[in-house]
mmCIF file of C-alpha atoms in Angstrom:
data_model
loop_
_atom_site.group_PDB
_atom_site.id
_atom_site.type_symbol
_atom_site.label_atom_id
_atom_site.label_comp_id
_atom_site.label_asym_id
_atom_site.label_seq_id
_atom_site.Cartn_x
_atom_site.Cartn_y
_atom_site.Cartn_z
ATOM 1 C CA UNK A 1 -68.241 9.236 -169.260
ATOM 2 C CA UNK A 2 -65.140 11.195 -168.110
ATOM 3 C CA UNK A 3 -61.577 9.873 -168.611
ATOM 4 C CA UNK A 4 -59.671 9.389 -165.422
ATOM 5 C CA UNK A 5 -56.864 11.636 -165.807
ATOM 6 C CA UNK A 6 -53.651 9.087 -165.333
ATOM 7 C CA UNK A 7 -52.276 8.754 -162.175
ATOM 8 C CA UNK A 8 -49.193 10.675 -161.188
ATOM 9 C CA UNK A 9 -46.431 8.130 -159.797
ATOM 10 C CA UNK A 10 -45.465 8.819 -156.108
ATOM 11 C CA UNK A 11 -41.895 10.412 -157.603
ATOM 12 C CA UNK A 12 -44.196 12.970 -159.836
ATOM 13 C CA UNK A 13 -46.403 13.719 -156.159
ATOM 14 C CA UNK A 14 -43.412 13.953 -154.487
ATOM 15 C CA UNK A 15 -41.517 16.600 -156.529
ATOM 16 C CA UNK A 16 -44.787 18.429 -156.538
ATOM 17 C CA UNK A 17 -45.111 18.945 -152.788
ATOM 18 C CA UNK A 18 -41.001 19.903 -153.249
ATOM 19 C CA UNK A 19 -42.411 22.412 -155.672
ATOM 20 C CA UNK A 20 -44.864 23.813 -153.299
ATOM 21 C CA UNK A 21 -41.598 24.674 -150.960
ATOM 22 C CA UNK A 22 -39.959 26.064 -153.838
ATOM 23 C CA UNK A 23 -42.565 28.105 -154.715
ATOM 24 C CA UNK A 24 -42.915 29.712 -151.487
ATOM 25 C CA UNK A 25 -39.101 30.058 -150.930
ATOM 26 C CA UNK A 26 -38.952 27.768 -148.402
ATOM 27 C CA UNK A 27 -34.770 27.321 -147.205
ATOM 28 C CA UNK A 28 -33.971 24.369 -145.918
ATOM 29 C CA UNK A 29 -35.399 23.948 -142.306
ATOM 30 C CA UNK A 30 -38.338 25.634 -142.862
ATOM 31 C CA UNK A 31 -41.819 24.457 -142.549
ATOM 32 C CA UNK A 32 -45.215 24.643 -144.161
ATOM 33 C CA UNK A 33 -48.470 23.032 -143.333
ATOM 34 C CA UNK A 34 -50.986 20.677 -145.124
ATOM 35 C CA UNK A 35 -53.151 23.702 -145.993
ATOM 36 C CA UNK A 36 -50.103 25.558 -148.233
ATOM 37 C CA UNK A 37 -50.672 22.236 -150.749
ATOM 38 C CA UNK A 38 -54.541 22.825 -152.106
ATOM 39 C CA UNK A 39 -52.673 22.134 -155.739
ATOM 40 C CA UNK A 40 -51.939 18.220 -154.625
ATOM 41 C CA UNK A 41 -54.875 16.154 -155.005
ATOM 42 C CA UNK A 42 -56.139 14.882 -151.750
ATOM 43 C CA UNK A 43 -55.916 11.161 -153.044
ATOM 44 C CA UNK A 44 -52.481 11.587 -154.031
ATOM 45 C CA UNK A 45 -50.694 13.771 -151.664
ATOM 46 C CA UNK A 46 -50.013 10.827 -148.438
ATOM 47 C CA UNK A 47 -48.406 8.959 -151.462
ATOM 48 C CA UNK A 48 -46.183 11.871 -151.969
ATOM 49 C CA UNK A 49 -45.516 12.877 -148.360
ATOM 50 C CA UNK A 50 -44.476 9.337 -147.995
ATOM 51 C CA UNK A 51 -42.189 9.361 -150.986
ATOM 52 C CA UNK A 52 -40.704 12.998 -150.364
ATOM 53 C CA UNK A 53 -39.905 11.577 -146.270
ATOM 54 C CA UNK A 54 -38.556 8.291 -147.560
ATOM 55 C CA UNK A 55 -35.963 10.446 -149.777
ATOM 56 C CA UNK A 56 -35.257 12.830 -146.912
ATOM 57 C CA UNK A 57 -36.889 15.904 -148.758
ATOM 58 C CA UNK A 58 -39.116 16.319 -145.946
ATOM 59 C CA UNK A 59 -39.657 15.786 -142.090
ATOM 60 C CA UNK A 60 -42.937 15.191 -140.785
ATOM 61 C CA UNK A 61 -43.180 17.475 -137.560
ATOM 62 C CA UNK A 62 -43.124 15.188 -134.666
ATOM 63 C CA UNK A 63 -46.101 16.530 -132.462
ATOM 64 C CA UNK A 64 -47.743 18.328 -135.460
ATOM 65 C CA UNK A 65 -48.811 15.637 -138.193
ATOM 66 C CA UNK A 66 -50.153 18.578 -140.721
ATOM 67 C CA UNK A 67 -46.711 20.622 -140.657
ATOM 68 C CA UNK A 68 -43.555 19.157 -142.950
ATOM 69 C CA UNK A 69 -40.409 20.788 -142.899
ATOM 70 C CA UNK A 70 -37.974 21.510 -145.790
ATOM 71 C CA UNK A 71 -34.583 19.354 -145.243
ATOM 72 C CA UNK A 72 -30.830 19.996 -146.822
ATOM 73 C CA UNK A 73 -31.304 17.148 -148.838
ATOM 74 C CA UNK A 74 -35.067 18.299 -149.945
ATOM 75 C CA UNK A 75 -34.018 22.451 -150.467
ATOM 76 C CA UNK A 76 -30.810 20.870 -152.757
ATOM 77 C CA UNK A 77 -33.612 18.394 -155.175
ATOM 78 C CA UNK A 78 -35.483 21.046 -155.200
ATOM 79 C CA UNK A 79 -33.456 23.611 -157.183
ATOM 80 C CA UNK A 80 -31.405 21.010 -158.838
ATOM 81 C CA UNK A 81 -33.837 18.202 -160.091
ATOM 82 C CA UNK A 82 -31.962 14.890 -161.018
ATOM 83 C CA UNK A 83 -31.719 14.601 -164.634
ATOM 84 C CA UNK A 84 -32.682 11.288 -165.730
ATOM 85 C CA UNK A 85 -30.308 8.906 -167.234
ATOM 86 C CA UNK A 86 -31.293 9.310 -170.348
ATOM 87 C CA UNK A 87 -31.306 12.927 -170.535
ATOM 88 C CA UNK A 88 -27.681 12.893 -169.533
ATOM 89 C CA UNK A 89 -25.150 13.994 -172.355
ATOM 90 C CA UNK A 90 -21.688 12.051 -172.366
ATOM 91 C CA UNK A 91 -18.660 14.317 -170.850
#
């Protein structure tokens, strides 16, 4: 019997399709389409889409469903991942 590996939470999906754009070089205002992210599992990437649009990473394309586009707010995240409060050293 195989162990399920665990399931990613939509934050971890999310970065991961921002990593895709990063990975390609993507600036801010570009675009790539659902077949540039093969690495996000199929079950788990509309969890991440939705995530990465609800944080204004990404746009959904409005007459092309399979094409995203790279926002400010999504090319900034992606070079400069939010440290988590506990990682965070007093100034």
């Amino acid at each position: 019997m195989h162990a399920m590996p665990p399931r990613m939470s939509d934050e971890d999906v999310g970065r991961q399709i921002l990593g895709i754009f990063m990975r390609y070089r993507i600036a801010a205002g570009g675009t790539l389409r659902r077949n540039n992210f093969f690495d996000v599992r199929d079950a788990d990437f509309q969890r991440g889409l939705n995530f990465a649009i609800q944080n204004r990473w990404i746009k959904q394309h409005l007459r092309d469903r399979y094409t995203y586009q790279l926002t400010e707010i999504g090319f900034a995240a992606g070079w400069k991942p939010e440290v988590k409060a506990e990682e965070q050293k007093p100034a």
